[in-house]
mmCIF file of N, CA and C in Angstrom:
data_model
loop_
_atom_site.group_PDB
_atom_site.id
_atom_site.type_symbol
_atom_site.label_atom_id
_atom_site.label_comp_id
_atom_site.label_asym_id
_atom_site.label_seq_id
_atom_site.Cartn_x
_atom_site.Cartn_y
_atom_site.Cartn_z
ATOM 1 N N MET A 1 0.842 -1.176 0.000
ATOM 2 C CA MET A 1 0.000 0.000 0.000
ATOM 3 C C MET A 1 0.884 1.234 0.000
ATOM 4 N N ASP A 2 0.842 1.988 -1.061
ATOM 5 C CA ASP A 2 1.703 3.154 -1.274
ATOM 6 C C ASP A 2 1.599 4.169 -0.138
ATOM 7 N N GLN A 3 0.409 4.343 0.425
ATOM 8 C CA GLN A 3 0.204 5.353 1.449
ATOM 9 C C GLN A 3 0.939 5.033 2.745
ATOM 10 N N LEU A 4 1.211 3.763 2.984
ATOM 11 C CA LEU A 4 1.855 3.371 4.233
ATOM 12 C C LEU A 4 3.349 3.135 4.096
ATOM 13 N N ASP A 5 3.857 3.182 2.896
ATOM 14 C CA ASP A 5 5.294 3.053 2.673
ATOM 15 C C ASP A 5 5.937 4.428 2.702
ATOM 16 N N LEU A 6 7.190 4.463 3.105
ATOM 17 C CA LEU A 6 7.919 5.728 3.033
ATOM 18 C C LEU A 6 8.047 6.137 1.570
ATOM 19 N N PRO A 7 7.917 7.423 1.279
ATOM 20 C CA PRO A 7 8.103 7.848 -0.108
ATOM 21 C C PRO A 7 9.551 7.606 -0.531
ATOM 22 N N LYS A 8 9.748 7.425 -1.799
ATOM 23 C CA LYS A 8 11.113 7.305 -2.323
ATOM 24 C C LYS A 8 11.871 8.577 -1.979
ATOM 25 N N ASP A 9 13.171 8.451 -1.822
ATOM 26 C CA ASP A 9 14.002 9.600 -1.444
ATOM 27 C C ASP A 9 13.799 10.795 -2.370
ATOM 28 N N VAL A 10 13.673 10.535 -3.662
ATOM 29 C CA VAL A 10 13.522 11.632 -4.613
ATOM 30 C C VAL A 10 12.190 12.348 -4.419
ATOM 31 N N ILE A 11 11.140 11.613 -4.086
ATOM 32 C CA ILE A 11 9.831 12.222 -3.836
ATOM 33 C C ILE A 11 9.886 13.043 -2.555
ATOM 34 N N TRP A 12 10.457 12.454 -1.508
ATOM 35 C CA TRP A 12 10.602 13.176 -0.236
ATOM 36 C C TRP A 12 11.379 14.472 -0.472
ATOM 37 N N SER A 13 12.488 14.382 -1.189
ATOM 38 C CA SER A 13 13.317 15.561 -1.440
ATOM 39 C C SER A 13 12.577 16.614 -2.261
ATOM 40 N N ASP A 14 11.842 16.187 -3.279
ATOM 41 C CA ASP A 14 11.065 17.142 -4.079
ATOM 42 C C ASP A 14 10.062 17.887 -3.201
ATOM 43 N N ARG A 15 9.376 17.156 -2.361
ATOM 44 C CA ARG A 15 8.391 17.777 -1.469
ATOM 45 C C ARG A 15 9.082 18.712 -0.471
ATOM 46 N N ARG A 16 10.178 18.244 0.076
ATOM 47 C CA ARG A 16 10.924 19.063 1.051
ATOM 48 C C ARG A 16 11.415 20.357 0.413
ATOM 49 N N PHE A 17 12.000 20.260 -0.784
ATOM 50 C CA PHE A 17 12.522 21.460 -1.447
ATOM 51 C C PHE A 17 11.389 22.404 -1.837
ATOM 52 N N TRP A 18 10.252 21.863 -2.280
ATOM 53 C CA TRP A 18 9.104 22.714 -2.603
ATOM 54 C C TRP A 18 8.670 23.493 -1.369
ATOM 55 N N PHE A 19 8.531 22.797 -0.239
ATOM 56 C CA PHE A 19 8.116 23.408 1.018
ATOM 57 C C PHE A 19 9.115 24.479 1.437
ATOM 58 N N GLU A 20 10.393 24.152 1.412
ATOM 59 C CA GLU A 20 11.418 25.093 1.855
ATOM 60 C C GLU A 20 11.545 26.282 0.904
ATOM 61 N N ASP A 21 11.386 26.063 -0.383
ATOM 62 C CA ASP A 21 11.406 27.180 -1.338
ATOM 63 C C ASP A 21 10.227 28.115 -1.094
ATOM 64 N N LEU A 22 9.063 27.539 -0.834
ATOM 65 C CA LEU A 22 7.880 28.346 -0.554
ATOM 66 C C LEU A 22 8.091 29.165 0.719
ATOM 67 N N GLU A 23 8.623 28.537 1.737
ATOM 68 C CA GLU A 23 8.901 29.244 2.982
ATOM 69 C C GLU A 23 9.889 30.377 2.766
ATOM 70 N N ALA A 24 10.924 30.130 1.991
ATOM 71 C CA ALA A 24 11.914 31.174 1.710
ATOM 72 C C ALA A 24 11.285 32.348 0.970
ATOM 73 N N GLU A 25 10.420 32.060 0.006
ATOM 74 C CA GLU A 25 9.752 33.120 -0.749
ATOM 75 C C GLU A 25 8.891 33.988 0.167
ATOM 76 N N TYR A 26 8.066 33.368 0.973
ATOM 77 C CA TYR A 26 7.160 34.117 1.836
ATOM 78 C C TYR A 26 7.893 34.836 2.958
ATOM 79 N N SER A 27 8.918 34.234 3.514
ATOM 80 C CA SER A 27 9.613 34.853 4.647
ATOM 81 C C SER A 27 10.433 36.066 4.230
ATOM 82 N N GLN A 28 10.683 36.240 2.941
ATOM 83 C CA GLN A 28 11.423 37.407 2.456
ATOM 84 C C GLN A 28 10.595 38.678 2.500
ATOM 85 N N SER A 29 9.350 38.574 2.885
ATOM 86 C CA SER A 29 8.459 39.736 2.887
ATOM 87 C C SER A 29 8.882 40.792 3.899
ATOM 88 N N GLY A 30 9.755 40.421 4.834
ATOM 89 C CA GLY A 30 10.171 41.362 5.858
ATOM 90 C C GLY A 30 9.205 41.437 7.020
ATOM 91 N N ALA A 31 8.184 40.610 6.987
ATOM 92 C CA ALA A 31 7.212 40.601 8.075
ATOM 93 C C ALA A 31 7.849 40.013 9.328
ATOM 94 N N GLN A 32 7.215 40.274 10.436
ATOM 95 C CA GLN A 32 7.678 39.731 11.701
ATOM 96 C C GLN A 32 7.671 38.206 11.637
ATOM 97 N N ALA A 33 8.654 37.587 12.266
ATOM 98 C CA ALA A 33 8.736 36.127 12.273
ATOM 99 C C ALA A 33 7.513 35.544 12.973
ATOM 100 N N PRO A 34 7.074 34.373 12.526
ATOM 101 C CA PRO A 34 5.944 33.710 13.189
ATOM 102 C C PRO A 34 6.251 33.420 14.651
ATOM 103 N N SER A 35 5.218 33.182 15.427
ATOM 104 C CA SER A 35 5.379 32.881 16.849
ATOM 105 C C SER A 35 6.142 31.575 17.044
ATOM 106 N N GLU A 36 6.595 31.387 18.265
ATOM 107 C CA GLU A 36 7.292 30.148 18.623
ATOM 108 C C GLU A 36 6.412 28.932 18.332
ATOM 109 N N GLN A 37 5.136 29.020 18.706
ATOM 110 C CA GLN A 37 4.219 27.903 18.490
ATOM 111 C C GLN A 37 4.047 27.629 17.002
ATOM 112 N N ALA A 38 3.884 28.684 16.209
ATOM 113 C CA ALA A 38 3.719 28.500 14.770
ATOM 114 C C ALA A 38 4.954 27.836 14.170
ATOM 115 N N CYS A 39 6.131 28.282 14.585
ATOM 116 C CA CYS A 39 7.365 27.674 14.068
ATOM 117 C C CYS A 39 7.458 26.194 14.443
ATOM 118 N N ALA A 40 7.091 25.878 15.676
ATOM 119 C CA ALA A 40 7.131 24.478 16.123
ATOM 120 C C ALA A 40 6.160 23.629 15.318
ATOM 121 N N LEU A 41 4.963 24.147 15.086
ATOM 122 C CA LEU A 41 3.968 23.397 14.313
ATOM 123 C C LEU A 41 4.378 23.270 12.847
ATOM 124 N N MET A 42 5.094 24.259 12.333
ATOM 125 C CA MET A 42 5.540 24.196 10.939
ATOM 126 C C MET A 42 6.517 23.043 10.726
ATOM 127 N N ILE A 43 7.278 22.694 11.752
ATOM 128 C CA ILE A 43 8.185 21.541 11.641
ATOM 129 C C ILE A 43 7.373 20.259 11.460
ATOM 130 N N ASP A 44 6.333 20.102 12.267
ATOM 131 C CA ASP A 44 5.454 18.936 12.099
ATOM 132 C C ASP A 44 4.749 18.981 10.751
ATOM 133 N N LEU A 45 4.346 20.178 10.344
ATOM 134 C CA LEU A 45 3.670 20.313 9.053
ATOM 135 C C LEU A 45 4.580 19.862 7.918
ATOM 136 N N GLN A 46 5.833 20.272 7.946
ATOM 137 C CA GLN A 46 6.740 19.878 6.876
ATOM 138 C C GLN A 46 6.926 18.363 6.842
ATOM 139 N N ALA A 47 7.087 17.751 7.986
ATOM 140 C CA ALA A 47 7.248 16.293 8.031
ATOM 141 C C ALA A 47 5.991 15.595 7.515
ATOM 142 N N THR A 48 4.834 16.085 7.925
ATOM 143 C CA THR A 48 3.560 15.504 7.498
ATOM 144 C C THR A 48 3.380 15.633 5.994
ATOM 145 N N PHE A 49 3.718 16.803 5.469
ATOM 146 C CA PHE A 49 3.624 17.044 4.032
ATOM 147 C C PHE A 49 4.585 16.134 3.267
ATOM 148 N N CYS A 50 5.824 16.071 3.715
ATOM 149 C CA CYS A 50 6.823 15.280 2.989
ATOM 150 C C CYS A 50 6.485 13.803 2.935
ATOM 151 N N VAL A 51 5.853 13.294 3.977
ATOM 152 C CA VAL A 51 5.494 11.875 3.994
ATOM 153 C C VAL A 51 4.260 11.608 3.128
ATOM 154 N N GLY A 52 3.506 12.669 2.822
ATOM 155 C CA GLY A 52 2.338 12.494 1.959
ATOM 156 C C GLY A 52 1.057 12.205 2.700
ATOM 157 N N ALA A 53 0.974 12.633 3.946
ATOM 158 C CA ALA A 53 -0.250 12.475 4.731
ATOM 159 C C ALA A 53 -1.118 13.702 4.460
ATOM 160 N N TRP A 54 -1.873 13.648 3.360
ATOM 161 C CA TRP A 54 -2.538 14.840 2.832
ATOM 162 C C TRP A 54 -3.636 15.367 3.742
ATOM 163 N N ALA A 55 -4.496 14.507 4.257
ATOM 164 C CA ALA A 55 -5.563 14.973 5.138
ATOM 165 C C ALA A 55 -4.970 15.577 6.415
ATOM 166 N N ALA A 56 -3.962 14.926 6.965
ATOM 167 C CA ALA A 56 -3.307 15.452 8.172
ATOM 168 C C ALA A 56 -2.627 16.790 7.886
ATOM 169 N N THR A 57 -2.062 16.935 6.706
ATOM 170 C CA THR A 57 -1.446 18.207 6.312
ATOM 171 C C THR A 57 -2.494 19.315 6.329
ATOM 172 N N ILE A 58 -3.647 19.050 5.745
ATOM 173 C CA ILE A 58 -4.712 20.047 5.677
ATOM 174 C C ILE A 58 -5.208 20.410 7.073
ATOM 175 N N ILE A 59 -5.394 19.424 7.921
ATOM 176 C CA ILE A 59 -5.861 19.670 9.290
ATOM 177 C C ILE A 59 -4.845 20.514 10.048
ATOM 178 N N LEU A 60 -3.570 20.184 9.923
ATOM 179 C CA LEU A 60 -2.522 20.935 10.609
ATOM 180 C C LEU A 60 -2.420 22.358 10.065
ATOM 181 N N CYS A 61 -2.542 22.516 8.759
ATOM 182 C CA CYS A 61 -2.533 23.860 8.174
ATOM 183 C C CYS A 61 -3.654 24.706 8.761
ATOM 184 N N SER A 62 -4.831 24.147 8.831
ATOM 185 C CA SER A 62 -5.970 24.870 9.377
ATOM 186 C C SER A 62 -5.717 25.273 10.823
ATOM 187 N N SER A 63 -5.117 24.388 11.592
ATOM 188 C CA SER A 63 -4.819 24.685 12.999
ATOM 189 C C SER A 63 -3.821 25.826 13.122
ATOM 190 N N ILE A 64 -2.813 25.833 12.287
ATOM 191 C CA ILE A 64 -1.803 26.905 12.314
ATOM 192 C C ILE A 64 -2.445 28.238 11.927
ATOM 193 N N ILE A 65 -3.286 28.214 10.907
ATOM 194 C CA ILE A 65 -3.959 29.443 10.477
ATOM 195 C C ILE A 65 -4.865 29.970 11.589
ATOM 196 N N GLN A 66 -5.606 29.077 12.246
ATOM 197 C CA GLN A 66 -6.487 29.505 13.338
ATOM 198 C C GLN A 66 -5.669 30.084 14.494
ATOM 199 N N ALA A 67 -4.523 29.494 14.782
ATOM 200 C CA ALA A 67 -3.644 30.023 15.831
ATOM 201 C C ALA A 67 -3.134 31.412 15.442
ATOM 202 N N GLN A 68 -2.843 31.597 14.177
ATOM 203 C CA GLN A 68 -2.367 32.894 13.694
ATOM 204 C C GLN A 68 -3.467 33.947 13.826
ATOM 205 N N ILE A 69 -4.691 33.558 13.506
ATOM 206 C CA ILE A 69 -5.822 34.484 13.661
ATOM 207 C C ILE A 69 -5.975 34.870 15.133
ATOM 208 N N LYS A 70 -5.878 33.886 16.015
ATOM 209 C CA LYS A 70 -6.008 34.158 17.448
ATOM 210 C C LYS A 70 -4.866 35.042 17.931
ATOM 211 N N GLU A 71 -3.663 34.778 17.463
ATOM 212 C CA GLU A 71 -2.475 35.551 17.862
ATOM 213 C C GLU A 71 -2.611 37.017 17.478
ATOM 214 N N HIS A 72 -3.151 37.270 16.303
ATOM 215 C CA HIS A 72 -3.233 38.640 15.797
ATOM 216 C C HIS A 72 -4.568 39.303 16.106
ATOM 217 N N GLY A 73 -5.517 38.546 16.605
ATOM 218 C CA GLY A 73 -6.811 39.118 16.924
ATOM 219 C C GLY A 73 -7.486 39.738 15.709
ATOM 220 N N THR A 74 -7.242 39.160 14.578
ATOM 221 C CA THR A 74 -7.781 39.696 13.325
ATOM 222 C C THR A 74 -8.195 38.546 12.428
ATOM 223 N N GLN A 75 -8.800 38.856 11.330
ATOM 224 C CA GLN A 75 -9.191 37.823 10.371
ATOM 225 C C GLN A 75 -8.204 37.704 9.216
ATOM 226 N N LEU A 76 -6.980 38.153 9.402
ATOM 227 C CA LEU A 76 -5.944 38.073 8.373
ATOM 228 C C LEU A 76 -6.413 38.781 7.102
ATOM 229 N N SER A 77 -6.586 40.065 7.207
ATOM 230 C CA SER A 77 -7.169 40.871 6.128
ATOM 231 C C SER A 77 -6.372 40.811 4.823
ATOM 232 N N TRP A 78 -5.136 40.377 4.873
ATOM 233 C CA TRP A 78 -4.313 40.287 3.667
ATOM 234 C C TRP A 78 -4.582 39.015 2.858
ATOM 235 N N ILE A 79 -5.468 38.165 3.360
ATOM 236 C CA ILE A 79 -5.810 36.932 2.655
ATOM 237 C C ILE A 79 -7.245 37.036 2.156
ATOM 238 N N ASP A 80 -7.475 36.574 0.956
ATOM 239 C CA ASP A 80 -8.819 36.553 0.380
ATOM 240 C C ASP A 80 -9.725 35.706 1.287
ATOM 241 N N PRO A 81 -10.827 36.272 1.752
ATOM 242 C CA PRO A 81 -11.739 35.511 2.630
ATOM 243 C C PRO A 81 -12.228 34.208 1.998
ATOM 244 N N LYS A 82 -12.304 34.159 0.673
ATOM 245 C CA LYS A 82 -12.716 32.919 0.003
ATOM 246 C C LYS A 82 -11.702 31.809 0.251
ATOM 247 N N GLU A 83 -10.418 32.168 0.310
ATOM 248 C CA GLU A 83 -9.385 31.168 0.579
ATOM 249 C C GLU A 83 -9.528 30.626 2.003
ATOM 250 N N LEU A 84 -9.758 31.522 2.958
ATOM 251 C CA LEU A 84 -9.931 31.081 4.345
ATOM 252 C C LEU A 84 -11.188 30.220 4.490
ATOM 253 N N SER A 85 -12.231 30.606 3.787
ATOM 254 C CA SER A 85 -13.469 29.821 3.817
ATOM 255 C C SER A 85 -13.237 28.426 3.231
ATOM 256 N N TRP A 86 -12.522 28.347 2.108
ATOM 257 C CA TRP A 86 -12.190 27.066 1.496
ATOM 258 C C TRP A 86 -11.446 26.184 2.502
ATOM 259 N N MET A 87 -10.458 26.770 3.182
ATOM 260 C CA MET A 87 -9.655 26.016 4.147
ATOM 261 C C MET A 87 -10.530 25.508 5.290
ATOM 262 N N ASN A 88 -11.368 26.378 5.838
ATOM 263 C CA ASN A 88 -12.222 25.979 6.965
ATOM 264 C C ASN A 88 -13.212 24.893 6.570
ATOM 265 N N LYS A 89 -13.831 25.053 5.418
ATOM 266 C CA LYS A 89 -14.808 24.052 4.967
ATOM 267 C C LYS A 89 -14.147 22.704 4.722
ATOM 268 N N LEU A 90 -12.981 22.708 4.095
ATOM 269 C CA LEU A 90 -12.276 21.451 3.816
ATOM 270 C C LEU A 90 -11.869 20.768 5.118
ATOM 271 N N ARG A 91 -11.313 21.520 6.028
ATOM 272 C CA ARG A 91 -10.917 20.966 7.316
ATOM 273 C C ARG A 91 -12.124 20.389 8.049
ATOM 274 N N ASN A 92 -13.219 21.130 8.061
ATOM 275 C CA ASN A 92 -14.414 20.652 8.757
ATOM 276 C C ASN A 92 -14.979 19.385 8.124
ATOM 277 N N ARG A 93 -14.940 19.307 6.790
ATOM 278 C CA ARG A 93 -15.417 18.090 6.118
ATOM 279 C C ARG A 93 -14.563 16.896 6.505
ATOM 280 N N ILE A 94 -13.267 17.102 6.624
ATOM 281 C CA ILE A 94 -12.363 16.000 6.977
ATOM 282 C C ILE A 94 -12.551 15.600 8.437
ATOM 283 N N VAL A 95 -12.564 16.566 9.320
ATOM 284 C CA VAL A 95 -12.583 16.293 10.759
ATOM 285 C C VAL A 95 -13.941 15.815 11.250
ATOM 286 N N HIS A 96 -15.005 16.458 10.802
ATOM 287 C CA HIS A 96 -16.320 16.157 11.342
ATOM 288 C C HIS A 96 -17.071 15.091 10.559
ATOM 289 N N GLY A 97 -16.710 14.902 9.330
ATOM 290 C CA GLY A 97 -17.307 13.847 8.525
ATOM 291 C C GLY A 97 -18.808 13.975 8.355
ATOM 292 N N ASP A 98 -19.321 13.128 7.525
ATOM 293 C CA ASP A 98 -20.750 13.069 7.245
ATOM 294 C C ASP A 98 -20.983 11.678 6.672
ATOM 295 N N LYS A 99 -21.809 10.893 7.330
ATOM 296 C CA LYS A 99 -22.035 9.511 6.893
ATOM 297 C C LYS A 99 -22.510 9.442 5.451
ATOM 298 N N ARG A 100 -23.312 10.422 5.048
ATOM 299 C CA ARG A 100 -23.841 10.423 3.681
ATOM 300 C C ARG A 100 -22.805 10.863 2.655
ATOM 301 N N LYS A 101 -21.918 11.768 3.063
ATOM 302 C CA LYS A 101 -20.904 12.281 2.143
ATOM 303 C C LYS A 101 -19.623 12.589 2.928
ATOM 304 N N PRO A 102 -18.794 11.567 3.161
ATOM 305 C CA PRO A 102 -17.571 11.771 3.939
ATOM 306 C C PRO A 102 -16.638 12.795 3.276
ATOM 307 N N GLY A 103 -15.889 13.507 4.113
ATOM 308 C CA GLY A 103 -14.927 14.482 3.600
ATOM 309 C C GLY A 103 -13.794 13.828 2.854
ATOM 310 N N ILE A 104 -13.399 12.660 3.281
ATOM 311 C CA ILE A 104 -12.368 11.871 2.606
ATOM 312 C C ILE A 104 -12.747 10.407 2.779
ATOM 313 N N THR A 105 -12.478 9.621 1.771
ATOM 314 C CA THR A 105 -12.857 8.207 1.807
ATOM 315 C C THR A 105 -11.633 7.320 1.628
ATOM 316 N N ILE A 106 -11.819 6.054 1.917
ATOM 317 C CA ILE A 106 -10.750 5.085 1.669
ATOM 318 C C ILE A 106 -10.435 5.050 0.178
ATOM 319 N N GLN A 107 -11.470 5.140 -0.650
ATOM 320 C CA GLN A 107 -11.244 5.158 -2.094
ATOM 321 C C GLN A 107 -10.390 6.356 -2.502
ATOM 322 N N ASP A 108 -10.623 7.517 -1.864
ATOM 323 C CA ASP A 108 -9.783 8.688 -2.139
ATOM 324 C C ASP A 108 -8.312 8.374 -1.878
ATOM 325 N N GLN A 109 -8.066 7.632 -0.804
ATOM 326 C CA GLN A 109 -6.682 7.298 -0.458
ATOM 327 C C GLN A 109 -6.026 6.421 -1.528
ATOM 328 N N TRP A 110 -6.832 5.682 -2.265
ATOM 329 C CA TRP A 110 -6.301 4.812 -3.308
ATOM 330 C C TRP A 110 -6.271 5.488 -4.679
ATOM 331 N N THR A 111 -7.326 6.224 -4.996
ATOM 332 C CA THR A 111 -7.488 6.668 -6.394
ATOM 333 C C THR A 111 -7.392 8.177 -6.603
ATOM 334 N N ARG A 112 -7.411 8.961 -5.533
ATOM 335 C CA ARG A 112 -7.412 10.416 -5.712
ATOM 336 C C ARG A 112 -6.264 11.082 -4.968
ATOM 337 N N ARG A 113 -5.160 10.381 -4.834
ATOM 338 C CA ARG A 113 -4.005 10.911 -4.097
ATOM 339 C C ARG A 113 -3.510 12.219 -4.716
ATOM 340 N N ASP A 114 -3.496 12.300 -6.044
ATOM 341 C CA ASP A 114 -3.023 13.521 -6.699
ATOM 342 C C ASP A 114 -3.919 14.715 -6.374
ATOM 343 N N ASP A 115 -5.235 14.494 -6.368
ATOM 344 C CA ASP A 115 -6.164 15.576 -6.014
ATOM 345 C C ASP A 115 -5.926 16.049 -4.585
ATOM 346 N N TRP A 116 -5.738 15.111 -3.680
ATOM 347 C CA TRP A 116 -5.509 15.475 -2.283
ATOM 348 C C TRP A 116 -4.153 16.141 -2.093
ATOM 349 N N GLU A 117 -3.176 15.728 -2.869
ATOM 350 C CA GLU A 117 -1.875 16.404 -2.781
ATOM 351 C C GLU A 117 -2.007 17.866 -3.209
ATOM 352 N N GLN A 118 -2.759 18.128 -4.260
ATOM 353 C CA GLN A 118 -2.950 19.517 -4.702
ATOM 354 C C GLN A 118 -3.668 20.335 -3.633
ATOM 355 N N ARG A 119 -4.659 19.752 -2.990
ATOM 356 C CA ARG A 119 -5.335 20.457 -1.898
ATOM 357 C C ARG A 119 -4.360 20.735 -0.752
ATOM 358 N N ALA A 120 -3.528 19.755 -0.436
ATOM 359 C CA ALA A 120 -2.546 19.931 0.639
ATOM 360 C C ALA A 120 -1.546 21.030 0.280
ATOM 361 N N ARG A 121 -1.101 21.065 -0.967
ATOM 362 C CA ARG A 121 -0.171 22.122 -1.390
ATOM 363 C C ARG A 121 -0.829 23.498 -1.284
ATOM 364 N N LYS A 122 -2.071 23.586 -1.677
ATOM 365 C CA LYS A 122 -2.790 24.854 -1.577
ATOM 366 C C LYS A 122 -2.916 25.260 -0.108
ATOM 367 N N ALA A 123 -3.193 24.309 0.769
ATOM 368 C CA ALA A 123 -3.309 24.592 2.197
ATOM 369 C C ALA A 123 -1.973 25.054 2.781
ATOM 370 N N VAL A 124 -0.885 24.430 2.366
ATOM 371 C CA VAL A 124 0.445 24.845 2.841
ATOM 372 C C VAL A 124 0.730 26.274 2.394
ATOM 373 N N GLU A 125 0.430 26.567 1.148
ATOM 374 C CA GLU A 125 0.671 27.922 0.669
ATOM 375 C C GLU A 125 -0.177 28.934 1.442
ATOM 376 N N LEU A 126 -1.413 28.617 1.694
ATOM 377 C CA LEU A 126 -2.281 29.513 2.458
ATOM 378 C C LEU A 126 -1.729 29.701 3.875
ATOM 379 N N THR A 127 -1.163 28.665 4.435
ATOM 380 C CA THR A 127 -0.557 28.763 5.763
ATOM 381 C C THR A 127 0.603 29.754 5.748
ATOM 382 N N PHE A 128 1.463 29.663 4.738
ATOM 383 C CA PHE A 128 2.561 30.629 4.644
ATOM 384 C C PHE A 128 2.032 32.043 4.445
ATOM 385 N N LYS A 129 0.979 32.201 3.667
ATOM 386 C CA LYS A 129 0.356 33.527 3.498
ATOM 387 C C LYS A 129 -0.108 34.075 4.841
ATOM 388 N N SER A 130 -0.644 33.200 5.683
ATOM 389 C CA SER A 130 -1.140 33.663 6.976
ATOM 390 C C SER A 130 0.005 34.075 7.899
ATOM 391 N N LEU A 131 1.142 33.419 7.769
ATOM 392 C CA LEU A 131 2.282 33.708 8.640
ATOM 393 C C LEU A 131 3.079 34.923 8.193
ATOM 394 N N TYR A 132 3.091 35.192 6.899
ATOM 395 C CA TYR A 132 3.878 36.283 6.336
ATOM 396 C C TYR A 132 2.966 37.180 5.514
ATOM 397 N N PRO A 133 2.441 38.247 6.113
ATOM 398 C CA PRO A 133 1.407 39.077 5.487
ATOM 399 C C PRO A 133 1.677 39.577 4.082
ATOM 400 N N VAL A 134 2.895 39.882 3.767
ATOM 401 C CA VAL A 134 3.168 40.389 2.429
ATOM 402 C C VAL A 134 3.828 39.254 1.659
ATOM 403 N N GLY A 135 3.030 38.238 1.331
ATOM 404 C CA GLY A 135 3.531 37.006 0.717
ATOM 405 C C GLY A 135 4.044 37.203 -0.685
ATOM 406 N N ALA A 136 4.724 36.194 -1.154
ATOM 407 C CA ALA A 136 5.294 36.185 -2.487
ATOM 408 C C ALA A 136 4.282 35.665 -3.493
ATOM 409 N N VAL A 137 4.656 35.642 -4.723
ATOM 410 C CA VAL A 137 3.828 35.104 -5.792
ATOM 411 C C VAL A 137 3.728 33.591 -5.608
ATOM 412 N N SER A 138 2.593 33.046 -5.932
ATOM 413 C CA SER A 138 2.345 31.618 -5.774
ATOM 414 C C SER A 138 3.316 30.783 -6.584
ATOM 415 N N LEU A 139 3.857 29.747 -5.961
ATOM 416 C CA LEU A 139 4.691 28.784 -6.665
ATOM 417 C C LEU A 139 3.844 27.700 -7.322
ATOM 418 N N LEU A 140 2.529 27.746 -7.095
ATOM 419 C CA LEU A 140 1.648 26.753 -7.711
ATOM 420 C C LEU A 140 1.224 27.174 -9.092
ATOM 421 N N ASP A 141 1.367 28.444 -9.420
ATOM 422 C CA ASP A 141 0.932 28.948 -10.734
ATOM 423 C C ASP A 141 1.889 28.522 -11.828
#
């Protein structure tokens, strides 16, 4: 089962370099460094992302963004509210589930890994946007 095996070194490295390049781009904004808690959670986020645990990546991204909102006492006005809404809805679908229409299924884990990876990448990018207000241009474009 591909999901339970360690990714090949080249895949892990590609994911790691993508994550680190994105972080470097956003952190160049000159904004204040993220909080200690955010930095600590970002380490777990990077490991989760690199291993390919897509649902866990999305959940962790949402948690970091919510912590950032709480830290700043604001709604992160520099981020499009539609993006934050997308993140919250996706996280809620995954975490709270729905018997009639689950947020993620076992079949998704087998057949839709690429779709979930794209969602996870979008969530990671949104997380960096939340941490560094004057973010860089998207590396997903």
